[in-house]
mmCIF file with all atom_site columns, C-alpha atoms in Angstrom:
data_model
loop_
_atom_site.group_PDB
_atom_site.id
_atom_site.type_symbol
_atom_site.label_atom_id
_atom_site.label_alt_id
_atom_site.label_comp_id
_atom_site.label_asym_id
_atom_site.label_entity_id
_atom_site.label_seq_id
_atom_site.pdbx_PDB_ins_code
_atom_site.Cartn_x
_atom_site.Cartn_y
_atom_site.Cartn_z
_atom_site.occupancy
_atom_site.B_iso_or_equiv
_atom_site.pdbx_formal_charge
_atom_site.auth_seq_id
_atom_site.auth_comp_id
_atom_site.auth_asym_id
_atom_site.auth_atom_id
_atom_site.pdbx_PDB_model_num
ATOM 1   C CA . TRP A 1 1   ? 2.876   -57.043 -269.487 1.00 0.00 ? 110 TRP A CA 1
ATOM 2   C CA . GLN A 1 2   ? 3.905   -53.426 -270.279 1.00 0.00 ? 111 GLN A CA 1
ATOM 3   C CA . ARG A 1 3   ? 1.046   -52.288 -268.082 1.00 0.00 ? 112 ARG A CA 1
ATOM 4   C CA . VAL A 1 4   ? 2.249   -54.266 -265.042 1.00 0.00 ? 113 VAL A CA 1
ATOM 5   C CA . SER A 1 5   ? 4.148   -52.088 -262.554 1.00 0.00 ? 114 SER A CA 1
ATOM 6   C CA . LEU A 1 6   ? 7.306   -53.465 -260.971 1.00 0.00 ? 115 LEU A CA 1
ATOM 7   C CA . ARG A 1 7   ? 7.242   -50.932 -258.302 1.00 0.00 ? 116 ARG A CA 1
ATOM 8   C CA . SER A 1 8   ? 3.713   -51.015 -256.867 1.00 0.00 ? 117 SER A CA 1
ATOM 9   C CA . ILE A 1 9   ? 0.653   -53.229 -256.836 1.00 0.00 ? 118 ILE A CA 1
ATOM 10  C CA . GLU A 1 10  ? -1.645  -50.518 -255.486 1.00 0.00 ? 119 GLU A CA 1
ATOM 11  C CA . PRO A 1 11  ? -4.637  -49.538 -257.585 1.00 0.00 ? 120 PRO A CA 1
ATOM 12  C CA . LEU A 1 12  ? -4.118  -45.820 -257.095 1.00 0.00 ? 121 LEU A CA 1
ATOM 13  C CA . ASN A 1 13  ? -0.886  -43.917 -257.824 1.00 0.00 ? 122 ASN A CA 1
ATOM 14  C CA . TYR A 1 14  ? 0.085   -40.268 -258.130 1.00 0.00 ? 123 TYR A CA 1
ATOM 15  C CA . SER A 1 15  ? 2.025   -38.983 -261.145 1.00 0.00 ? 124 SER A CA 1
ATOM 16  C CA . ILE A 1 16  ? 4.479   -36.178 -260.264 1.00 0.00 ? 125 ILE A CA 1
ATOM 17  C CA . VAL A 1 17  ? 4.092   -33.582 -263.093 1.00 0.00 ? 126 VAL A CA 1
ATOM 18  C CA . ASP A 1 18  ? 6.650   -30.917 -263.912 1.00 0.00 ? 127 ASP A CA 1
ATOM 19  C CA . LEU A 1 19  ? 4.749   -27.684 -264.423 1.00 0.00 ? 128 LEU A CA 1
ATOM 20  C CA . SER A 1 20  ? 7.842   -26.077 -266.051 1.00 0.00 ? 129 SER A CA 1
ATOM 21  C CA . HIS A 1 21  ? 7.843   -28.536 -268.873 1.00 0.00 ? 130 HIS A CA 1
ATOM 22  C CA . PRO A 1 22  ? 6.983   -26.823 -272.222 1.00 0.00 ? 131 PRO A CA 1
ATOM 23  C CA . MET A 1 23  ? 4.227   -29.401 -273.066 1.00 0.00 ? 132 MET A CA 1
ATOM 24  C CA . GLN A 1 24  ? 2.550   -28.920 -269.728 1.00 0.00 ? 133 GLN A CA 1
ATOM 25  C CA . GLY A 1 25  ? 2.542   -25.107 -269.851 1.00 0.00 ? 134 GLY A CA 1
ATOM 26  C CA . GLY A 1 26  ? 2.059   -24.601 -266.098 1.00 0.00 ? 135 GLY A CA 1
ATOM 27  C CA . LYS A 1 27  ? -1.531  -26.098 -266.200 1.00 0.00 ? 136 LYS A CA 1
ATOM 28  C CA . THR A 1 28  ? -2.777  -28.062 -263.231 1.00 0.00 ? 137 THR A CA 1
ATOM 29  C CA . ASP A 1 29  ? -6.007  -29.596 -264.539 1.00 0.00 ? 138 ASP A CA 1
ATOM 30  C CA . LYS A 1 30  ? -4.565  -32.667 -266.155 1.00 0.00 ? 139 LYS A CA 1
ATOM 31  C CA . ILE A 1 31  ? -1.490  -34.192 -267.840 1.00 0.00 ? 140 ILE A CA 1
ATOM 32  C CA . TYR A 1 32  ? -1.031  -32.651 -271.283 1.00 0.00 ? 141 TYR A CA 1
ATOM 33  C CA . ASN A 1 33  ? 1.948   -34.767 -272.238 1.00 0.00 ? 142 ASN A CA 1
ATOM 34  C CA . GLN A 1 34  ? 3.564   -37.853 -270.710 1.00 0.00 ? 143 GLN A CA 1
ATOM 35  C CA . ALA A 1 35  ? 6.980   -36.232 -271.110 1.00 0.00 ? 144 ALA A CA 1
ATOM 36  C CA . ALA A 1 36  ? 6.071   -33.888 -268.282 1.00 0.00 ? 145 ALA A CA 1
ATOM 37  C CA . VAL A 1 37  ? 5.646   -36.763 -265.848 1.00 0.00 ? 146 VAL A CA 1
ATOM 38  C CA . MET A 1 38  ? 8.759   -37.140 -263.634 1.00 0.00 ? 147 MET A CA 1
ATOM 39  C CA . ASP A 1 39  ? 7.778   -40.065 -261.486 1.00 0.00 ? 148 ASP A CA 1
ATOM 40  C CA . SER A 1 40  ? 4.971   -42.132 -260.006 1.00 0.00 ? 149 SER A CA 1
ATOM 41  C CA . ILE A 1 41  ? 4.313   -42.696 -256.307 1.00 0.00 ? 150 ILE A CA 1
ATOM 42  C CA . PRO A 1 42  ? 1.806   -45.181 -254.731 1.00 0.00 ? 151 PRO A CA 1
ATOM 43  C CA . TYR A 1 43  ? -1.033  -43.583 -252.831 1.00 0.00 ? 152 TYR A CA 1
ATOM 44  C CA . SER A 1 44  ? 0.103   -45.125 -249.537 1.00 0.00 ? 153 SER A CA 1
ATOM 45  C CA . ARG A 1 45  ? 3.414   -43.139 -249.719 1.00 0.00 ? 154 ARG A CA 1
ATOM 46  C CA . VAL A 1 46  ? 2.541   -39.949 -251.538 1.00 0.00 ? 155 VAL A CA 1
ATOM 47  C CA . PHE A 1 47  ? 1.381   -37.966 -248.510 1.00 0.00 ? 156 PHE A CA 1
ATOM 48  C CA . TYR A 1 48  ? 4.889   -38.768 -246.889 1.00 0.00 ? 157 TYR A CA 1
ATOM 49  C CA . HIS A 1 49  ? 6.915   -37.678 -249.914 1.00 0.00 ? 158 HIS A CA 1
ATOM 50  C CA . ALA A 1 50  ? 4.967   -35.433 -252.216 1.00 0.00 ? 159 ALA A CA 1
ATOM 51  C CA . PHE A 1 51  ? 2.583   -33.419 -250.015 1.00 0.00 ? 160 PHE A CA 1
ATOM 52  C CA . PRO A 1 52  ? 1.875   -29.791 -250.860 1.00 0.00 ? 161 PRO A CA 1
ATOM 53  C CA . GLY A 1 53  ? 4.977   -27.853 -249.982 1.00 0.00 ? 162 GLY A CA 1
ATOM 54  C CA . ALA A 1 54  ? 7.333   -30.824 -250.100 1.00 0.00 ? 163 ALA A CA 1
ATOM 55  C CA . VAL A 1 55  ? 10.764  -30.403 -251.733 1.00 0.00 ? 164 VAL A CA 1
ATOM 56  C CA . ILE A 1 56  ? 11.824  -33.404 -253.809 1.00 0.00 ? 165 ILE A CA 1
ATOM 57  C CA . MET A 1 57  ? 14.824  -34.244 -255.905 1.00 0.00 ? 166 MET A CA 1
ATOM 58  C CA . HIS A 1 58  ? 14.612  -35.386 -259.526 1.00 0.00 ? 167 HIS A CA 1
ATOM 59  C CA . ARG A 1 59  ? 17.715  -35.971 -261.618 1.00 0.00 ? 168 ARG A CA 1
ATOM 60  C CA . GLY A 1 60  ? 19.814  -33.636 -259.499 1.00 0.00 ? 169 GLY A CA 1
ATOM 61  C CA . ARG A 1 61  ? 17.229  -30.786 -259.528 1.00 0.00 ? 170 ARG A CA 1
ATOM 62  C CA . LYS A 1 62  ? 15.059  -29.682 -256.642 1.00 0.00 ? 171 LYS A CA 1
ATOM 63  C CA . TYR A 1 63  ? 11.282  -29.352 -257.140 1.00 0.00 ? 172 TYR A CA 1
ATOM 64  C CA . ARG A 1 64  ? 8.670   -28.012 -254.790 1.00 0.00 ? 173 ARG A CA 1
ATOM 65  C CA . ILE A 1 65  ? 5.139   -29.663 -254.838 1.00 0.00 ? 174 ILE A CA 1
ATOM 66  C CA . ASP A 1 66  ? 2.756   -26.845 -255.738 1.00 0.00 ? 175 ASP A CA 1
ATOM 67  C CA . SER A 1 67  ? -0.569  -28.713 -255.563 1.00 0.00 ? 176 SER A CA 1
ATOM 68  C CA . MET A 1 68  ? -2.119  -32.134 -255.722 1.00 0.00 ? 177 MET A CA 1
ATOM 69  C CA . GLU A 1 69  ? -5.385  -33.678 -256.587 1.00 0.00 ? 178 GLU A CA 1
ATOM 70  C CA . SER A 1 70  ? -7.587  -35.012 -253.782 1.00 0.00 ? 179 SER A CA 1
ATOM 71  C CA . PRO A 1 71  ? -8.141  -38.788 -253.768 1.00 0.00 ? 180 PRO A CA 1
ATOM 72  C CA . PRO A 1 72  ? -11.630 -40.077 -254.413 1.00 0.00 ? 181 PRO A CA 1
ATOM 73  C CA . PRO A 1 73  ? -13.404 -41.863 -251.534 1.00 0.00 ? 182 PRO A CA 1
ATOM 74  C CA . PHE A 1 74  ? -12.468 -45.440 -251.048 1.00 0.00 ? 183 PHE A CA 1
ATOM 75  C CA . VAL A 1 75  ? -15.342 -47.891 -252.001 1.00 0.00 ? 184 VAL A CA 1
ATOM 76  C CA . GLY A 1 76  ? -13.519 -51.170 -251.486 1.00 0.00 ? 185 GLY A CA 1
ATOM 77  C CA . GLY A 1 77  ? -12.204 -53.751 -253.858 1.00 0.00 ? 186 GLY A CA 1
ATOM 78  C CA . ALA A 1 78  ? -9.485  -52.869 -256.424 1.00 0.00 ? 187 ALA A CA 1
ATOM 79  C CA . THR A 1 79  ? -10.887 -49.525 -257.467 1.00 0.00 ? 188 THR A CA 1
ATOM 80  C CA . PHE A 1 80  ? -11.191 -46.089 -255.870 1.00 0.00 ? 189 PHE A CA 1
ATOM 81  C CA . GLY A 1 81  ? -14.246 -43.885 -256.236 1.00 0.00 ? 190 GLY A CA 1
ATOM 82  C CA . PRO A 1 82  ? -17.108 -44.025 -258.673 1.00 0.00 ? 191 PRO A CA 1
ATOM 83  C CA . CYS A 1 83  ? -14.794 -43.204 -261.689 1.00 0.00 ? 192 CYS A CA 1
ATOM 84  C CA . SER A 1 84  ? -12.489 -46.179 -260.961 1.00 0.00 ? 193 SER A CA 1
ATOM 85  C CA . CYS A 1 85  ? -9.527  -43.878 -261.695 1.00 0.00 ? 194 CYS A CA 1
ATOM 86  C CA . SER A 1 86  ? -6.054  -45.299 -261.210 1.00 0.00 ? 195 SER A CA 1
ATOM 87  C CA . ASN A 1 87  ? -3.869  -42.250 -261.551 1.00 0.00 ? 196 ASN A CA 1
ATOM 88  C CA . LEU A 1 88  ? -3.951  -38.799 -259.915 1.00 0.00 ? 197 LEU A CA 1
ATOM 89  C CA . CYS A 1 89  ? -1.506  -35.940 -260.204 1.00 0.00 ? 198 CYS A CA 1
ATOM 90  C CA . ALA A 1 90  ? 0.760   -33.864 -257.992 1.00 0.00 ? 199 ALA A CA 1
ATOM 91  C CA . PHE A 1 91  ? 2.262   -30.838 -259.658 1.00 0.00 ? 200 PHE A CA 1
ATOM 92  C CA . ALA A 1 92  ? 5.773   -29.493 -258.985 1.00 0.00 ? 201 ALA A CA 1
ATOM 93  C CA . LYS A 1 93  ? 7.805   -26.528 -259.952 1.00 0.00 ? 202 LYS A CA 1
ATOM 94  C CA . PRO A 1 94  ? 11.645  -26.158 -259.942 1.00 0.00 ? 203 PRO A CA 1
ATOM 95  C CA . THR A 1 95  ? 12.978  -24.381 -256.901 1.00 0.00 ? 204 THR A CA 1
ATOM 96  C CA . THR A 1 96  ? 16.276  -23.125 -255.333 1.00 0.00 ? 205 THR A CA 1
ATOM 97  C CA . VAL A 1 97  ? 15.361  -23.248 -251.757 1.00 0.00 ? 206 VAL A CA 1
ATOM 98  C CA . GLN A 1 98  ? 18.145  -24.230 -249.255 1.00 0.00 ? 207 GLN A CA 1
ATOM 99  C CA . TYR A 1 99  ? 16.180  -26.648 -247.174 1.00 0.00 ? 208 TYR A CA 1
ATOM 100 C CA . SER A 1 100 ? 14.614  -30.096 -247.267 1.00 0.00 ? 209 SER A CA 1
ATOM 101 C CA . THR A 1 101 ? 11.180  -31.171 -245.935 1.00 0.00 ? 210 THR A CA 1
ATOM 102 C CA . GLN A 1 102 ? 10.035  -34.017 -243.652 1.00 0.00 ? 211 GLN A CA 1
ATOM 103 C CA . ALA A 1 103 ? 6.453   -35.100 -243.133 1.00 0.00 ? 212 ALA A CA 1
ATOM 104 C CA . LEU A 1 104 ? 4.825   -35.035 -239.669 1.00 0.00 ? 213 LEU A CA 1
ATOM 105 C CA . SER A 1 105 ? 2.300   -37.806 -239.196 1.00 0.00 ? 214 SER A CA 1
ATOM 106 C CA . LEU A 1 106 ? 0.150   -39.620 -236.565 1.00 0.00 ? 215 LEU A CA 1
ATOM 107 C CA . SER A 1 107 ? -1.018  -43.178 -236.596 1.00 0.00 ? 216 SER A CA 1
ATOM 108 C CA . GLN A 1 108 ? -4.131  -44.327 -234.854 1.00 0.00 ? 217 GLN A CA 1
ATOM 109 C CA . ILE A 1 109 ? -4.724  -48.086 -234.246 1.00 0.00 ? 218 ILE A CA 1
ATOM 110 C CA . THR A 1 110 ? -8.266  -49.237 -233.306 1.00 0.00 ? 219 THR A CA 1
ATOM 111 C CA . VAL A 1 111 ? -9.040  -52.798 -232.228 1.00 0.00 ? 220 VAL A CA 1
ATOM 112 C CA . VAL A 1 112 ? -12.190 -53.824 -234.167 1.00 0.00 ? 221 VAL A CA 1
ATOM 113 C CA . LYS A 1 113 ? -12.424 -57.400 -232.832 1.00 0.00 ? 222 LYS A CA 1
ATOM 114 C CA . GLN A 1 114 ? -10.203 -59.341 -230.372 1.00 0.00 ? 223 GLN A CA 1
ATOM 115 C CA . LEU A 1 115 ? -9.882  -62.963 -231.188 1.00 0.00 ? 224 LEU A CA 1
ATOM 116 C CA . GLU A 1 116 ? -7.238  -64.153 -228.714 1.00 0.00 ? 225 GLU A CA 1
ATOM 117 C CA . HIS A 1 117 ? -5.595  -62.432 -225.646 1.00 0.00 ? 226 HIS A CA 1
ATOM 118 C CA . ALA A 1 118 ? -2.493  -63.524 -223.758 1.00 0.00 ? 227 ALA A CA 1
ATOM 119 C CA . GLU A 1 119 ? -0.801  -62.083 -220.716 1.00 0.00 ? 228 GLU A CA 1
ATOM 120 C CA . LEU A 1 120 ? 2.767   -63.220 -219.915 1.00 0.00 ? 229 LEU A CA 1
ATOM 121 C CA . LEU A 1 121 ? 3.726   -63.072 -216.233 1.00 0.00 ? 230 LEU A CA 1
ATOM 122 C CA . SER A 1 122 ? 7.155   -63.885 -214.856 1.00 0.00 ? 231 SER A CA 1
ATOM 123 C CA . SER A 1 123 ? 7.454   -65.134 -211.232 1.00 0.00 ? 232 SER A CA 1
ATOM 124 C CA . CYS A 1 124 ? 10.842  -65.339 -209.592 1.00 0.00 ? 233 CYS A CA 1
ATOM 125 C CA . ASP A 1 125 ? 10.277  -66.295 -205.970 1.00 0.00 ? 234 ASP A CA 1
ATOM 126 C CA . LYS A 1 126 ? 13.651  -67.279 -204.567 1.00 0.00 ? 235 LYS A CA 1
ATOM 127 C CA . ASP A 1 127 ? 12.085  -69.019 -201.635 1.00 0.00 ? 236 ASP A CA 1
ATOM 128 C CA . GLU A 1 128 ? 10.124  -71.471 -203.710 1.00 0.00 ? 237 GLU A CA 1
ATOM 129 C CA . THR A 1 129 ? 12.146  -72.053 -206.942 1.00 0.00 ? 238 THR A CA 1
ATOM 130 C CA . THR A 1 130 ? 15.104  -70.678 -208.853 1.00 0.00 ? 239 THR A CA 1
ATOM 131 C CA . GLN A 1 131 ? 13.544  -71.159 -212.226 1.00 0.00 ? 240 GLN A CA 1
ATOM 132 C CA . ASN A 1 132 ? 11.542  -68.575 -214.095 1.00 0.00 ? 241 ASN A CA 1
ATOM 133 C CA . GLU A 1 133 ? 8.001   -69.686 -214.711 1.00 0.00 ? 242 GLU A CA 1
ATOM 134 C CA . VAL A 1 134 ? 5.782   -68.091 -217.244 1.00 0.00 ? 243 VAL A CA 1
ATOM 135 C CA . ILE A 1 135 ? 1.980   -68.347 -216.702 1.00 0.00 ? 244 ILE A CA 1
ATOM 136 C CA . GLU A 1 136 ? 0.149   -67.590 -219.913 1.00 0.00 ? 245 GLU A CA 1
ATOM 137 C CA . HIS A 1 137 ? -3.573  -66.802 -219.798 1.00 0.00 ? 246 HIS A CA 1
ATOM 138 C CA . GLN A 1 138 ? -5.192  -67.306 -223.202 1.00 0.00 ? 247 GLN A CA 1
ATOM 139 C CA . ARG A 1 139 ? -8.716  -66.290 -223.909 1.00 0.00 ? 248 ARG A CA 1
ATOM 140 C CA . ASN A 1 140 ? -10.245 -67.656 -227.075 1.00 0.00 ? 249 ASN A CA 1
ATOM 141 C CA . GLU A 1 141 ? -13.200 -66.263 -229.074 1.00 0.00 ? 250 GLU A CA 1
ATOM 142 C CA . ASN A 1 142 ? -15.714 -68.014 -226.768 1.00 0.00 ? 251 ASN A CA 1
ATOM 143 C CA . GLY A 1 143 ? -14.246 -66.304 -223.674 1.00 0.00 ? 252 GLY A CA 1
ATOM 144 C CA . ASN A 1 144 ? -12.891 -69.564 -222.089 1.00 0.00 ? 253 ASN A CA 1
ATOM 145 C CA . ASP A 1 145 ? -9.655  -69.173 -220.182 1.00 0.00 ? 254 ASP A CA 1
ATOM 146 C CA . ARG A 1 146 ? -6.683  -71.622 -220.442 1.00 0.00 ? 255 ARG A CA 1
ATOM 147 C CA . ILE A 1 147 ? -3.656  -71.483 -218.175 1.00 0.00 ? 256 ILE A CA 1
ATOM 148 C CA . LEU A 1 148 ? -0.396  -72.816 -219.510 1.00 0.00 ? 257 LEU A CA 1
ATOM 149 C CA . SER A 1 149 ? 2.835   -73.115 -217.455 1.00 0.00 ? 258 SER A CA 1
ATOM 150 C CA . HIS A 1 150 ? 6.402   -73.072 -219.086 1.00 0.00 ? 259 HIS A CA 1
ATOM 151 C CA . ALA A 1 151 ? 9.594   -73.571 -217.092 1.00 0.00 ? 260 ALA A CA 1
ATOM 152 C CA . ASP A 1 152 ? 12.981  -72.104 -217.870 1.00 0.00 ? 261 ASP A CA 1
ATOM 153 C CA . ALA A 1 153 ? 11.479  -68.969 -219.553 1.00 0.00 ? 262 ALA A CA 1
ATOM 154 C CA . GLU A 1 154 ? 13.785  -66.572 -221.244 1.00 0.00 ? 263 GLU A CA 1
ATOM 155 C CA . ASP A 1 155 ? 14.834  -63.462 -219.320 1.00 0.00 ? 264 ASP A CA 1
ATOM 156 C CA . ALA A 1 156 ? 13.728  -61.357 -222.252 1.00 0.00 ? 265 ALA A CA 1
ATOM 157 C CA . ILE A 1 157 ? 10.041  -61.843 -221.343 1.00 0.00 ? 266 ILE A CA 1
ATOM 158 C CA . THR A 1 158 ? 8.916   -58.737 -219.554 1.00 0.00 ? 267 THR A CA 1
ATOM 159 C CA . PRO A 1 159 ? 6.417   -59.147 -216.624 1.00 0.00 ? 268 PRO A CA 1
ATOM 160 C CA . GLY A 1 160 ? 3.068   -57.936 -217.677 1.00 0.00 ? 269 GLY A CA 1
ATOM 161 C CA . SER A 1 161 ? 3.578   -58.260 -221.362 1.00 0.00 ? 270 SER A CA 1
ATOM 162 C CA . VAL A 1 162 ? 0.406   -58.566 -223.419 1.00 0.00 ? 271 VAL A CA 1
ATOM 163 C CA . ALA A 1 163 ? -0.060  -60.253 -226.773 1.00 0.00 ? 272 ALA A CA 1
ATOM 164 C CA . GLY A 1 164 ? -3.052  -61.077 -228.839 1.00 0.00 ? 273 GLY A CA 1
ATOM 165 C CA . SER A 1 165 ? -4.599  -61.497 -232.277 1.00 0.00 ? 274 SER A CA 1
ATOM 166 C CA . GLY A 1 166 ? -7.611  -59.980 -233.926 1.00 0.00 ? 275 GLY A CA 1
ATOM 167 C CA . ILE A 1 167 ? -8.808  -57.399 -236.420 1.00 0.00 ? 276 ILE A CA 1
ATOM 168 C CA . VAL A 1 168 ? -7.569  -53.767 -236.371 1.00 0.00 ? 277 VAL A CA 1
ATOM 169 C CA . THR A 1 169 ? -7.877  -50.653 -238.433 1.00 0.00 ? 278 THR A CA 1
ATOM 170 C CA . VAL A 1 170 ? -4.876  -48.336 -238.887 1.00 0.00 ? 279 VAL A CA 1
ATOM 171 C CA . LYS A 1 171 ? -5.475  -44.699 -239.706 1.00 0.00 ? 280 LYS A CA 1
ATOM 172 C CA . ARG A 1 172 ? -2.452  -42.619 -240.724 1.00 0.00 ? 281 ARG A CA 1
ATOM 173 C CA . THR A 1 173 ? -2.681  -38.854 -241.111 1.00 0.00 ? 282 THR A CA 1
ATOM 174 C CA . VAL A 1 174 ? -0.006  -36.395 -242.310 1.00 0.00 ? 283 VAL A CA 1
ATOM 175 C CA . HIS A 1 175 ? -0.792  -33.197 -240.461 1.00 0.00 ? 284 HIS A CA 1
ATOM 176 C CA . GLY A 1 176 ? 2.137   -31.054 -241.433 1.00 0.00 ? 285 GLY A CA 1
ATOM 177 C CA . TYR A 1 177 ? 5.836   -30.915 -242.286 1.00 0.00 ? 286 TYR A CA 1
ATOM 178 C CA . LYS A 1 178 ? 9.073   -29.402 -241.041 1.00 0.00 ? 287 LYS A CA 1
ATOM 179 C CA . LYS A 1 179 ? 11.817  -27.615 -242.971 1.00 0.00 ? 288 LYS A CA 1
ATOM 180 C CA . LEU A 1 180 ? 15.367  -28.797 -242.371 1.00 0.00 ? 289 LEU A CA 1
ATOM 181 C CA . SER A 1 181 ? 18.459  -26.791 -243.131 1.00 0.00 ? 290 SER A CA 1
ATOM 182 C CA . HIS A 1 182 ? 20.852  -28.258 -245.746 1.00 0.00 ? 291 HIS A CA 1
ATOM 183 C CA . VAL A 1 183 ? 23.813  -26.969 -243.703 1.00 0.00 ? 292 VAL A CA 1
ATOM 184 C CA . ASN A 1 184 ? 23.284  -28.532 -240.283 1.00 0.00 ? 293 ASN A CA 1
ATOM 185 C CA . ARG A 1 185 ? 19.975  -30.439 -240.595 1.00 0.00 ? 294 ARG A CA 1
ATOM 186 C CA . LYS A 1 186 ? 18.465  -28.166 -237.908 1.00 0.00 ? 295 LYS A CA 1
ATOM 187 C CA . GLU A 1 187 ? 14.785  -27.543 -237.955 1.00 0.00 ? 296 GLU A CA 1
ATOM 188 C CA . LEU A 1 188 ? 13.844  -24.112 -239.441 1.00 0.00 ? 297 LEU A CA 1
ATOM 189 C CA . SER A 1 189 ? 10.090  -24.140 -239.129 1.00 0.00 ? 298 SER A CA 1
ATOM 190 C CA . ARG A 1 190 ? 6.913   -26.219 -239.136 1.00 0.00 ? 299 ARG A CA 1
ATOM 191 C CA . THR A 1 191 ? 3.921   -25.949 -241.444 1.00 0.00 ? 300 THR A CA 1
ATOM 192 C CA . HIS A 1 192 ? 0.458   -27.250 -240.860 1.00 0.00 ? 301 HIS A CA 1
ATOM 193 C CA . ILE A 1 193 ? -1.395  -28.872 -243.742 1.00 0.00 ? 302 ILE A CA 1
ATOM 194 C CA . ILE A 1 194 ? -4.733  -30.659 -244.040 1.00 0.00 ? 303 ILE A CA 1
ATOM 195 C CA . LEU A 1 195 ? -4.735  -33.974 -245.978 1.00 0.00 ? 304 LEU A CA 1
ATOM 196 C CA . PRO A 1 196 ? -7.271  -36.785 -245.910 1.00 0.00 ? 305 PRO A CA 1
ATOM 197 C CA . PRO A 1 197 ? -6.464  -39.759 -243.562 1.00 0.00 ? 306 PRO A CA 1
ATOM 198 C CA . MET A 1 198 ? -5.193  -42.998 -245.066 1.00 0.00 ? 307 MET A CA 1
ATOM 199 C CA . GLU A 1 199 ? -6.949  -46.088 -243.694 1.00 0.00 ? 308 GLU A CA 1
#
């Protein structure tokens, strides 16, 4: 049970390593002593918090991420890459900079397969009726249309709303970060970085 993480169920995590620790000696090829490990971050969050150039806090001290190992290609299942490694490293150095960092990211959602589709239309013709009527067009996987009518619809339904179910892929990419002043939280600058997309 000691090997079961209470913080994450992901198969791949990043260890944040303190390069200034005497047992690490500033080396960035591997972890030389577990005492140099400050924290562990799941793969799905590391590019948002510990990207190269990020300023992080640990026990009241500021550290700047100097470098990080590239993740192996995803091959499916519960392991990553041919080596089935479960831990990678991001290396940090103490810093005294007077700014914080915030990741800049993009999300791309692609519909792989649409199973159901529904359009919600609200008709409020005062000459015919005073009740809101919602006409719902549903299309199942076979392409057959069904029309359902509901009276007394809620005003919260926006005419032309679309809903559906199916299979999608979500690709998130951190493409840079901005530096924010500690004094007034104003943006000082932006930096472009290249990181692999998370899908």
